[in-house]
Amino acid sequence: MITKEEAKKRIEKLSKELEEHNYKYYVQARPSISDYEFDMMMKELVDLEKKYPELVSADSPTQRVGGAITKEFKAVKHDYPFLSLDNSYSREDLEDFDTRVRKGVAGEIEYVCELKYDGVAIGLKYEHGKLKQAVTRGDGEQGDDVTANVKTIRSIPLTLKEKNFPDKFEIRGEIFMPHKIFEQINKEREESGDPPFANPRNSSAGTLKMQDSAEVAKRKLDCIMYVMYAKEIHFKSHYESLKEAKNWGFKVSEFVAKCRSLAEIFEFIDYWDVHRKKLPFDIDGVVIKVNSYDQQKVLGFTAKSPRWAMSYKFKAETAATILEEITYQVGRTGAITPVANLKPVHLGGTTVKRASLHNADIIEKLDVRVGDTVFVEKGGEIIPKITGVDLKKRPAQSHKTKYISKCPECGTELVRGEEEAKHYCPNEWGCPPQIKGNMSHFTSRKAMNIDSLGEETINLLYEKGFIKNIADIYELKKHKAELMKIDRLGEKSVSNLLAGIEESKNVPFERVLYALGIRHVGETLAKKLARGLQTIDAIINASEEQLTATNDIGVEVAGSIKSFFHEKKNKELIERLKNHRLQFESIHSTQSPQSTKLTGLTFVISGVFTKFSRDDLKDMIEQNGGKVVGSVSGKTSYLIAGENMGPEKLKKAEKLGVKIIDENEFEKMIK
Ligand code: IVH
């Protein structure tokens, strides 16, 4: 058994080494050990911290996995105002900037050019080399404390390297989401019926404000630093500050250039205007800063921005072409998207034939008409968009676009909620793309995973009248003989199809719940709901308060769940699916405890665990007759402590003499 003194030393050593490997992997992209070795060291640290929870520090590498829940982000006043940058869009603007700078300060001027990252600005405060607080920009005077979420970003050091940093300083930079992660998240959102994020910037902002930091950890945000503030700084220029920040362990832009003339600045801009397309993340321009701190001081600030810096925004790539037709798409949720069908045009390396027109308001605002010459733009968005009309080229006989009032697929009168940008077709039970879309979602891999029943087969069986809703899928076996007569199917594929459908009856409840396609209930939420409320009946009968007690479920989502189950047709569908024996209860049901080993005992679970999830532990306690409560009191029998647990809870438990155990000890209790 390792003594506390020894554990302390080992924890310190492991923490230091893990942070170093983390740095090598995420900042330098040059790992020197294998993932396995890294995981083993992390496991050792987790185990030690579990044994001695009082030795867990706020900057332990174990904090990276998240687990802390923030219900409301605390407002924090900035120590230094959070300024923005003056924007320029043309070379003339930059020439004016250079002239102003040269008028303002005497002597040679050196500029630093760097990339303008398109994400969310963040201020990180460090004291004695430790990350103390991370605050968003907010309104410039005060922002939100998002420390727990920011700690999960691997490229942000929790403890600094080297020793020559000021005791107290703030460093600011941009949190952003690499393209690959962005695409993955949007795919998941579309699968759960949530509107996709328009661009990686919105996606980063949304992620940073999530309540559950373990979810943030999964989103793999990145962060690059670009400005430093401290009362006493020992270096003399911005360039040096970046170099030093890099030595302390921060990720700073590797693409910086010192420039002495406008010509050199333009060269940097031109290079990046072309090469930005190859970067794995978005930039929207270049930032030009006066390098010398002394000169910066002389130039000073306006109310909003420094006079020593200027951003140059890249023009989004645009092309002009003819709008040939506007068509309307109906999504799985009934949302209508107007689509511009264009005369094919070359834009940013691809041929564009279609562009999104978003909604009725945008069409109205731009007054786009069929036959118009329109400007198409490819910005940070995934699908190109129409940004304007060349009115000079408008044909004499053009007609104002009249937005459709009926669904193009089923003819139902469209509706539009007061706050909604989009029109919806309310005929969810009779509108073919909605029905087929719902069935495709139901059979998709992350839902019921019936891969023998993909989109094409669904279309076929729907057109032939075999399936009209998800419950019909389970009645297909009655029609085996007829199915085999369909040209495109044949005996083998029908057998496969039916076997896949049977197999899906074993899919666990949380995925069945996701498969139902309740608006806003994605994979993660379905899991939380299934684990929290255990059975479909409990979810159907849950009050709004019970629903919102689950993390990440707000009033809107609770409302969507309630209205889904309020619908008679949905109730009927669920009854039919129950009769077909799909899983409508979590396997670890609280309904009937399987043992009484823990009867009469009350547990508090805190922190993050390696073997089990918090929900697993809760299930295990309840299955054995125990009770789980949220906060430590005199009545608590045990505190099950994981990594990253709240220090307050620990203190309280120690004060009240509550027994503190880890997940292994707990496991022994019920074995
Ligand atoms: S310096 C006082 N450098 O752009 C100067 N900002 O439009 C502080 N940004 O608020 C900003 N890349 O969120 C600076 N290399 C860079 C940047 C950058 C992106 C963002 C930042 C700022 C906004 C201003």
XYZ file of C-alpha atoms and ligand atoms in Angstrom:
695
model
C 0.000 0.000 0.000
C 1.427 3.311 -1.070
C 1.611 5.960 1.659
C 0.061 9.380 1.217
C 3.509 10.978 1.053
C 4.609 8.599 -1.693
C 1.330 9.041 -3.540
C 1.788 12.804 -3.468
C 5.208 12.564 -5.059
C 4.061 10.074 -7.664
C 0.991 12.191 -8.530
C 3.211 15.215 -9.034
C 5.591 13.295 -11.248
C 2.842 11.694 -13.320
C 0.985 14.997 -13.702
C 4.078 16.707 -14.950
C 4.914 13.954 -17.400
C 1.360 13.665 -18.668
C 1.137 17.416 -19.274
C 4.418 17.217 -21.170
C 3.153 14.371 -23.363
C -0.112 16.186 -23.827
C 1.873 19.194 -25.021
C 3.927 17.113 -27.402
C 0.817 15.552 -28.865
C -1.623 18.437 -29.070
C 0.584 21.522 -29.355
C 3.616 20.238 -31.190
C 1.897 17.336 -32.966
C 5.059 15.283 -32.203
C 4.177 12.572 -29.693
C 7.099 10.702 -28.141
C 5.194 7.836 -26.513
C 2.415 5.582 -27.758
C -1.253 6.202 -26.964
C -1.180 3.038 -24.899
C 1.688 4.226 -22.728
C -0.095 7.540 -22.270
C -3.315 5.791 -21.247
C -1.477 3.609 -18.749
C 0.125 6.619 -17.077
C -3.241 8.354 -16.979
C -4.811 5.292 -15.423
C -2.180 5.180 -12.730
C -2.850 8.820 -11.934
C -6.606 8.286 -11.877
C -6.194 5.371 -9.470
C -3.923 7.325 -7.154
C -6.257 10.284 -7.111
C -9.113 7.992 -6.295
C -7.240 6.556 -3.372
C -6.371 10.014 -2.127
C -9.085 12.379 -3.377
C -7.646 15.124 -1.187
C -4.564 15.137 -3.431
C -6.540 15.997 -6.593
C -5.529 19.430 -7.802
C -7.538 21.763 -10.011
C -4.917 21.473 -12.724
C -4.503 17.722 -12.723
C -4.343 16.228 -16.241
C -7.326 14.105 -15.187
C -9.446 17.269 -15.445
C -9.163 17.024 -19.213
C -11.875 14.413 -19.482
C -14.444 16.751 -18.002
C -17.312 15.760 -15.790
C -18.038 19.050 -14.077
C -21.523 20.354 -14.787
C -22.144 24.093 -15.078
C -25.818 24.941 -14.758
C -25.269 28.660 -15.110
C -22.100 30.416 -16.250
C -20.939 33.019 -13.744
C -20.446 36.554 -15.108
C -16.893 37.840 -14.602
C -15.663 41.392 -15.083
C -12.595 41.556 -17.318
C -9.327 42.823 -15.815
C -8.449 44.328 -19.199
C -11.221 45.437 -21.561
C -11.864 42.869 -24.247
C -11.222 44.973 -27.328
C -11.961 44.086 -30.892
C -10.100 45.002 -34.048
C -10.737 47.623 -36.661
C -11.625 45.872 -39.882
C -10.354 46.695 -43.324
C -11.503 45.235 -46.582
C -9.231 46.866 -49.135
C -5.631 47.716 -49.768
C -6.490 51.408 -49.474
C -7.781 50.849 -45.951
C -4.455 49.268 -45.057
C -2.492 52.074 -46.685
C -4.464 54.532 -44.529
C -3.712 52.453 -41.446
C 0.008 52.452 -42.238
C -0.049 56.225 -42.774
C -1.798 56.776 -39.438
C 0.693 54.564 -37.629
C 3.673 56.350 -39.185
C 2.205 59.711 -38.235
C 1.607 58.535 -34.698
C 5.055 57.211 -33.885
C 8.529 58.199 -34.816
C 11.175 55.851 -36.161
C 11.138 52.566 -37.977
C 7.983 50.512 -37.820
C 7.939 46.768 -37.742
C 4.623 44.940 -38.184
C 3.704 41.399 -37.302
C 1.232 39.717 -39.618
C -0.707 36.714 -38.394
C -3.842 34.800 -39.270
C -7.257 35.911 -38.110
C -8.815 32.808 -36.639
C -12.557 32.482 -37.028
C -13.794 31.132 -33.724
C -14.672 32.381 -30.262
C -12.373 34.724 -28.327
C -11.241 33.549 -24.892
C -9.226 35.096 -22.071
C -7.147 32.714 -19.936
C -5.898 33.909 -16.574
C -2.818 32.273 -15.088
C -1.419 32.644 -11.596
C 1.924 31.149 -10.624
C 1.883 29.124 -13.800
C -1.535 27.553 -13.256
C -4.682 28.152 -15.263
C -7.080 29.880 -12.881
C -9.963 31.062 -14.988
C -11.207 31.143 -18.574
C -13.646 33.865 -19.540
C -15.458 34.540 -22.812
C -15.490 37.953 -24.418
C -19.132 38.694 -23.560
C -19.925 42.375 -24.062
C -16.270 43.409 -23.794
C -16.598 44.466 -20.146
C -17.695 41.192 -18.680
C -17.881 37.658 -19.965
C -18.857 34.162 -18.820
C -16.701 31.902 -16.690
C -16.275 28.769 -18.820
C -13.248 27.369 -16.964
C -14.504 23.795 -16.561
C -15.231 23.503 -20.267
C -11.983 25.145 -21.329
C -9.914 22.764 -19.210
C -10.968 19.959 -21.536
C -9.224 21.644 -24.492
C -5.999 19.711 -24.790
C -3.936 22.423 -26.432
C -4.496 24.771 -23.483
C -1.855 24.186 -20.781
C -3.204 23.732 -17.249
C 0.318 24.138 -15.871
C 2.982 26.143 -17.667
C 6.420 24.978 -18.642
C 9.600 26.910 -17.869
C 9.690 29.527 -15.179
C 10.045 32.996 -16.616
C 6.347 33.804 -16.873
C 4.861 36.681 -14.858
C 3.219 35.628 -11.576
C -0.082 36.846 -12.871
C -1.068 37.410 -16.473
C -3.836 36.970 -18.969
C -3.418 35.524 -22.416
C -6.101 35.737 -25.060
C -6.748 33.730 -28.132
C -9.344 32.032 -30.241
C -11.091 28.752 -29.576
C -12.097 27.073 -32.794
C -13.309 23.822 -34.216
C -11.353 22.010 -36.910
C -13.367 21.219 -40.066
C -13.325 17.468 -39.517
C -14.957 17.674 -36.096
C -17.443 20.243 -37.355
C -18.620 17.968 -40.130
C -18.981 15.061 -37.749
C -21.076 17.082 -35.281
C -23.378 18.396 -37.969
C -23.976 14.909 -39.252
C -25.027 13.862 -35.770
C -27.256 16.916 -35.397
C -29.035 16.249 -38.649
C -29.595 12.660 -37.609
C -31.324 13.825 -34.446
C -33.448 16.402 -36.247
C -31.588 19.406 -34.834
C -30.715 22.161 -37.274
C -27.058 21.899 -38.277
C -24.631 24.613 -37.183
C -24.089 27.062 -40.030
C -20.320 27.111 -39.606
C -17.526 25.967 -37.289
C -17.623 29.311 -35.451
C -21.231 28.799 -34.324
C -20.443 25.244 -33.462
C -17.507 26.313 -31.232
C -19.668 28.914 -29.511
C -22.420 26.361 -28.902
C -19.961 23.811 -27.554
C -18.317 26.244 -25.170
C -21.675 26.891 -23.542
C -22.624 23.268 -22.957
C -23.446 22.371 -19.389
C -21.681 19.041 -19.324
C -17.919 19.439 -19.688
C -17.538 15.736 -20.505
C -19.503 16.478 -23.684
C -17.227 19.432 -24.445
C -14.220 17.138 -24.052
C -15.591 14.913 -26.796
C -15.890 17.809 -29.229
C -12.127 18.287 -29.519
C -11.923 22.071 -29.692
C -8.563 23.700 -30.324
C -7.134 27.053 -29.223
C -4.480 29.421 -30.546
C -3.237 32.380 -28.502
C -2.497 35.848 -29.912
C -2.191 38.573 -27.264
C -0.904 38.886 -23.715
C -1.661 41.239 -20.834
C 0.264 41.629 -17.570
C 1.274 44.409 -15.177
C 4.904 43.531 -15.621
C 6.191 41.954 -18.767
C 9.883 41.505 -19.325
C 9.834 41.477 -23.090
C 9.509 44.341 -25.479
C 7.469 43.247 -28.435
C 4.436 41.297 -29.508
C 6.593 38.899 -31.493
C 8.639 38.092 -28.408
C 5.449 37.563 -26.423
C 4.321 34.935 -28.909
C 7.697 33.262 -28.821
C 7.687 33.212 -25.029
C 4.100 32.007 -24.851
C 5.147 29.143 -27.062
C 7.960 28.249 -24.664
C 5.544 28.257 -21.746
C 3.445 25.630 -23.516
C 0.824 27.596 -25.434
C -0.143 26.939 -28.978
C 0.478 30.149 -30.887
C 0.156 30.682 -34.582
C 3.023 29.149 -36.501
C 2.169 31.347 -39.460
C 3.490 34.753 -38.462
C 5.689 37.121 -40.369
C 7.525 40.278 -39.452
C 6.967 42.866 -42.161
C 8.594 46.219 -42.712
C 6.569 47.500 -45.637
C 3.083 47.467 -47.066
C 4.397 45.392 -49.938
C 5.451 42.665 -47.525
C 2.080 42.827 -45.770
C 0.250 42.445 -49.081
C 2.443 39.506 -49.951
C 1.439 37.773 -46.702
C -2.241 38.523 -47.378
C -2.119 37.269 -50.956
C -0.399 34.087 -49.925
C -2.991 33.265 -47.278
C -5.956 34.287 -49.380
C -5.014 31.351 -51.606
C -3.574 28.892 -49.087
C -6.271 29.286 -46.423
C -8.376 26.754 -48.327
C -5.883 24.078 -47.374
C -5.932 24.813 -43.638
C -7.852 22.319 -41.513
C -9.734 25.195 -39.809
C -11.335 28.509 -40.812
C -9.611 31.862 -40.942
C -11.412 34.952 -42.156
C -8.504 37.310 -42.677
C -5.137 38.502 -41.516
C -4.278 40.637 -38.481
C -1.557 43.247 -38.738
C -0.019 44.472 -35.464
C 2.676 47.004 -34.635
C 5.380 44.871 -33.056
C 7.049 47.152 -30.506
C 5.251 47.485 -27.159
C 6.642 51.014 -26.739
C 5.167 52.035 -30.054
C 1.884 50.314 -29.205
C 1.730 52.368 -26.030
C 2.225 55.634 -27.919
C -0.483 54.740 -30.424
C -2.961 53.703 -27.730
C -6.607 52.762 -28.166
C -9.901 54.107 -29.381
C -12.978 53.198 -27.332
C -13.302 49.886 -29.117
C -9.996 48.843 -30.582
C -6.243 49.345 -30.492
C -4.782 51.920 -32.903
C -1.761 49.667 -33.354
C -3.618 46.807 -35.005
C -5.877 46.245 -37.958
C -7.573 43.232 -39.425
C -7.845 42.612 -43.115
C -10.871 40.516 -43.994
C -10.719 38.202 -46.954
C -13.463 38.588 -49.452
C -15.658 35.542 -49.574
C -15.375 33.983 -52.967
C -18.269 35.047 -55.138
C -19.474 34.345 -58.628
C -22.412 35.648 -60.651
C -24.808 33.317 -62.399
C -28.448 32.942 -63.458
C -31.139 31.671 -61.112
C -33.077 29.184 -63.204
C -35.607 27.873 -60.732
C -36.501 27.854 -57.057
C -37.454 24.454 -55.691
C -38.488 23.503 -52.178
C -37.148 20.615 -50.123
C -39.049 18.953 -47.305
C -36.899 17.509 -44.530
C -37.601 14.672 -42.113
C -38.973 17.130 -39.572
C -41.173 18.851 -42.173
C -38.936 21.930 -42.410
C -39.049 23.552 -45.840
C -35.805 24.745 -47.421
C -35.951 26.811 -50.578
C -33.185 25.898 -52.984
C -31.818 28.030 -55.797
C -31.175 25.997 -58.932
C -28.434 27.791 -60.782
C -26.828 27.845 -64.166
C -23.640 25.905 -63.244
C -20.805 28.210 -62.254
C -17.233 27.732 -61.106
C -16.558 28.746 -57.511
C -13.640 27.949 -55.238
C -12.559 24.862 -57.100
C -15.986 23.265 -57.562
C -18.955 23.667 -59.871
C -21.971 25.050 -58.079
C -25.450 24.207 -59.338
C -27.503 24.686 -56.238
C -27.438 27.108 -53.341
C -29.518 27.485 -50.229
C -32.005 30.330 -50.041
C -32.638 29.507 -46.351
C -36.185 30.786 -45.805
C -38.972 33.103 -46.957
C -37.552 36.177 -45.210
C -34.255 35.924 -47.063
C -35.996 35.604 -50.423
C -38.105 38.628 -49.554
C -35.142 40.657 -48.325
C -33.023 39.968 -51.397
C -36.045 40.119 -53.700
C -34.598 37.263 -55.750
C -36.549 36.283 -58.828
C -36.267 33.499 -61.347
C -34.195 34.769 -64.295
C -32.132 37.105 -62.101
C -28.374 37.212 -62.181
C -27.445 36.397 -58.610
C -24.232 36.467 -56.603
C -23.252 33.164 -55.076
C -20.843 33.058 -52.193
C -18.867 30.319 -50.534
C -18.039 31.455 -47.050
C -17.523 29.362 -43.957
C -20.855 27.702 -44.682
C -21.104 24.214 -46.048
C -23.579 24.989 -48.800
C -23.013 28.064 -50.947
C -25.478 30.878 -50.489
C -27.033 33.641 -52.541
C -25.945 37.023 -51.232
C -27.495 39.424 -53.697
C -29.023 40.224 -57.054
C -27.516 42.180 -59.921
C -30.547 44.403 -60.501
C -29.051 45.936 -63.625
C -29.329 42.569 -65.292
C -32.903 41.848 -64.229
C -35.003 40.781 -67.230
C -37.866 43.113 -68.147
C -40.604 40.621 -67.445
C -39.613 39.237 -64.085
C -42.117 38.325 -61.410
C -41.721 38.786 -57.710
C -41.149 35.403 -56.071
C -44.187 34.175 -54.241
C -43.221 31.793 -51.459
C -45.160 28.557 -51.553
C -48.067 28.255 -49.159
C -48.623 24.524 -49.649
C -46.259 21.608 -49.188
C -44.701 20.723 -52.565
C -44.899 17.038 -51.687
C -48.331 16.567 -50.137
C -50.210 19.807 -50.738
C -50.861 20.537 -47.054
C -51.065 24.207 -46.025
C -47.686 25.178 -44.526
C -47.353 26.660 -41.038
C -44.794 28.915 -39.468
C -44.314 29.444 -35.724
C -44.010 32.971 -34.398
C -40.290 32.794 -33.674
C -39.466 30.376 -36.469
C -37.542 31.332 -39.568
C -38.728 28.323 -41.493
C -42.083 27.129 -42.774
C -43.119 23.612 -41.829
C -45.403 21.052 -43.356
C -47.521 19.879 -40.416
C -48.679 16.723 -42.169
C -46.126 14.496 -40.471
C -48.326 11.427 -40.812
C -49.121 11.852 -44.470
C -46.262 13.685 -46.140
C -44.075 11.151 -48.003
C -40.596 12.658 -47.445
C -41.350 13.030 -43.745
C -42.632 9.469 -43.425
C -39.738 8.025 -45.394
C -37.249 10.263 -43.604
C -38.549 9.118 -40.222
C -38.274 5.491 -41.233
C -34.718 5.998 -42.520
C -33.780 7.613 -39.258
C -35.397 4.749 -37.356
C -33.387 2.080 -39.172
C -30.112 4.052 -39.262
C -26.921 2.676 -37.764
C -26.977 4.587 -34.500
C -30.682 3.899 -34.035
C -32.142 0.416 -34.736
C -29.230 -0.446 -37.017
C -31.212 -2.395 -39.626
C -28.743 -2.073 -42.450
C -30.762 -4.331 -44.724
C -33.432 -1.608 -44.662
C -31.688 1.469 -46.018
C -33.134 4.491 -47.755
C -33.612 2.790 -51.108
C -35.431 -0.255 -49.764
C -37.570 1.996 -47.584
C -38.562 4.015 -50.661
C -39.373 0.856 -52.547
C -41.456 -0.721 -49.789
C -43.203 2.569 -49.121
C -44.096 3.097 -52.783
C -45.442 -0.484 -52.947
C -47.573 0.153 -49.878
C -45.890 -2.319 -47.488
C -44.738 0.174 -44.888
C -46.353 3.460 -43.891
C -44.813 3.873 -40.463
C -42.113 2.429 -38.239
C -44.389 -0.171 -36.647
C -45.263 -1.602 -40.078
C -41.617 -2.616 -40.395
C -42.174 -5.312 -37.778
C -45.165 -6.664 -39.675
C -43.251 -7.177 -42.907
C -42.685 -10.834 -42.072
C -46.388 -11.477 -42.664
C -45.822 -10.480 -46.279
C -42.747 -12.582 -46.961
C -44.217 -14.322 -50.025
C -45.346 -11.055 -51.601
C -42.036 -9.368 -50.836
C -40.136 -12.111 -52.637
C -42.085 -11.350 -55.769
C -40.711 -7.813 -55.928
C -38.204 -7.666 -58.795
C -35.467 -5.844 -56.987
C -35.559 -8.003 -53.855
C -35.480 -11.789 -54.268
C -35.341 -14.536 -51.677
C -31.924 -13.897 -50.195
C -32.412 -10.194 -49.609
C -35.878 -10.707 -48.153
C -34.442 -13.209 -45.664
C -31.675 -10.772 -44.814
C -34.159 -7.987 -44.420
C -36.394 -9.951 -42.062
C -33.441 -11.257 -40.053
C -32.143 -7.704 -39.611
C -35.547 -6.574 -38.415
C -35.762 -9.414 -35.874
C -32.255 -8.663 -34.674
C -33.161 -5.051 -33.998
C -35.499 -6.146 -31.222
C -32.407 -6.513 -29.029
C -31.305 -2.922 -29.517
C -31.168 -1.294 -26.061
C -33.826 1.137 -24.935
C -31.687 4.265 -25.222
C -31.271 3.654 -28.938
C -34.924 2.811 -29.432
C -35.713 6.138 -27.819
C -33.325 7.909 -30.175
C -34.799 6.001 -33.122
C -38.277 7.395 -32.439
C -37.019 10.677 -33.899
C -38.362 13.023 -31.238
C -37.286 16.507 -32.225
C -34.157 17.623 -30.327
C -33.607 14.188 -28.786
C -30.245 13.156 -30.172
C -28.135 10.194 -29.189
C -26.673 11.699 -26.038
C -29.936 13.042 -24.736
C -31.728 9.769 -25.420
C -29.071 8.023 -23.370
C -29.464 10.457 -20.485
C -33.246 10.176 -20.560
C -33.225 6.394 -20.728
C -30.794 6.126 -17.860
C -32.495 8.773 -15.774
C -36.099 7.691 -16.161
C -35.506 4.044 -17.046
C -38.734 3.188 -18.896
C -40.748 4.569 -21.771
C -43.782 4.872 -19.509
C -41.831 6.954 -17.016
C -40.748 9.251 -19.841
C -44.255 9.487 -21.259
C -45.658 10.385 -17.846
C -42.789 12.634 -16.702
C -43.593 16.208 -15.747
C -41.696 19.063 -17.339
C -39.771 19.480 -14.065
C -38.715 15.846 -14.083
C -37.514 16.192 -17.648
C -35.599 19.410 -17.125
C -33.868 17.870 -14.101
C -31.839 15.916 -16.673
C -28.672 17.753 -17.757
C -28.916 19.575 -21.054
C -32.708 19.352 -21.236
C -34.176 22.835 -21.351
C -37.787 23.926 -21.504
C -37.931 23.786 -25.290
C -36.658 20.212 -25.449
C -38.937 19.145 -22.590
C -41.861 20.673 -24.514
C -40.914 18.769 -27.639
C -40.791 15.475 -25.686
C -44.139 16.153 -24.053
C -45.858 17.030 -27.294
C -44.451 13.964 -29.030
C -45.977 11.639 -26.468
C -49.158 13.653 -26.277
C -49.914 12.771 -29.907
C -52.372 9.897 -30.047
C -50.770 8.397 -33.148
C -47.386 8.233 -31.454
C -48.935 6.495 -28.468
C -50.500 3.944 -30.794
C -47.183 3.385 -32.560
C -45.422 2.790 -29.267
C -48.102 0.310 -28.202
C -47.609 -1.590 -31.445
C -43.820 -1.555 -31.049
C -44.200 -2.805 -27.478
C -46.286 -5.693 -28.792
C -43.441 -6.521 -31.133
C -41.197 -6.672 -28.069
C -38.774 -3.860 -28.736
C -36.784 -2.750 -25.679
C -38.681 -0.080 -23.799
C -36.898 -0.346 -20.477
C -33.289 0.156 -19.495
C -31.735 -3.163 -18.701
C -30.832 -1.895 -15.260
C -34.384 -1.181 -14.265
C -35.120 0.442 -10.948
C -38.526 -1.124 -10.941
C -37.443 -4.292 -9.197
C -34.189 -4.304 -7.290
C -32.343 -7.556 -7.822
C -30.781 -7.636 -4.392
C -31.175 -6.006 -1.026
C -27.455 -5.688 -0.339
C -27.665 -1.919 -0.183
C -31.137 -1.505 1.267
C -31.257 1.357 3.716
C -28.008 2.898 2.444
C -27.780 6.310 0.819
C -25.056 7.179 -1.685
C -23.656 10.330 -3.209
C -21.733 9.919 -6.470
C -19.219 12.582 -7.370
C -16.571 12.976 -10.056
C -15.726 10.930 -13.112
C -14.930 7.222 -13.071
C -12.878 4.899 -15.221
C -14.690 1.588 -14.928
C -18.257 2.791 -14.751
C -20.169 5.836 -15.830
C -22.026 7.756 -13.172
C -25.258 6.386 -14.563
C -23.925 2.831 -14.328
C -23.131 3.369 -10.663
C -26.564 4.800 -10.057
C -28.163 1.793 -11.742
C -26.052 -0.606 -9.706
C -26.953 1.072 -6.429
C -30.635 1.079 -7.213
C -30.635 -2.499 -8.430
C -29.245 -3.489 -5.084
C -31.870 -1.596 -3.168
C -29.808 1.514 -2.326
C -30.691 5.147 -2.852
C -28.772 7.874 -4.690
C -29.000 11.501 -3.636
C -27.376 14.652 -4.976
C -25.738 16.182 -1.938
C -23.837 15.031 1.109
C -25.650 15.266 4.445
C -25.603 13.585 7.835
C -27.833 10.883 6.390
C -25.393 9.928 3.613
C -23.878 6.494 4.130
C -21.190 6.589 1.413
C -19.596 9.060 -0.924
C -18.341 7.326 -4.070
C -15.472 9.508 -5.180
C -14.198 9.657 -8.747
C -11.573 11.893 -10.297
C -12.283 15.583 -10.616
C -14.820 15.616 -7.803
C -15.934 18.824 -6.164
C -13.647 19.791 -3.246
C -16.647 21.133 -1.292
C -18.355 17.760 -1.318
C -15.207 16.102 -0.113
C -14.740 18.571 2.710
C -18.326 18.169 3.812
C -18.128 14.390 3.733
C -14.954 14.431 5.818
C -16.521 16.829 8.314
C -19.636 14.702 8.720
C -17.668 11.464 8.899
C -19.272 10.049 5.735
C -17.312 7.071 4.426
C -15.458 7.855 1.177
C -14.937 4.975 -1.229
C -13.858 4.552 -4.839
C -15.562 2.582 -7.581
C -13.526 -0.573 -6.893
C -14.496 -0.611 -3.239
C -18.080 -0.031 -4.245
C -17.932 -2.917 -6.691
C -16.734 -5.170 -3.877
C -19.745 -4.153 -1.762
C -22.194 -5.570 -4.258
C -20.218 -8.580 -5.442
S -5.712 40.441 -31.539
C -6.436 44.012 -28.803
N -5.153 38.500 -33.202
O -10.767 38.850 -34.032
C -6.322 43.056 -29.915
N -7.436 38.897 -32.679
O -12.319 41.198 -34.807
C -6.978 41.790 -29.637
N -8.988 37.307 -33.733
O -11.657 39.875 -30.795
C -7.184 40.911 -30.779
N -7.459 36.116 -34.776
O -11.558 37.332 -31.375
C -6.119 39.183 -32.563
N -4.498 36.765 -34.607
C -5.463 37.442 -33.981
C -6.821 37.092 -34.111
C -7.788 37.849 -33.451
C -8.755 36.262 -34.524
C -10.349 37.725 -33.324
C -10.475 38.092 -31.877
C -10.857 39.541 -31.869
C -11.547 39.660 -33.183
C -11.572 41.068 -33.654
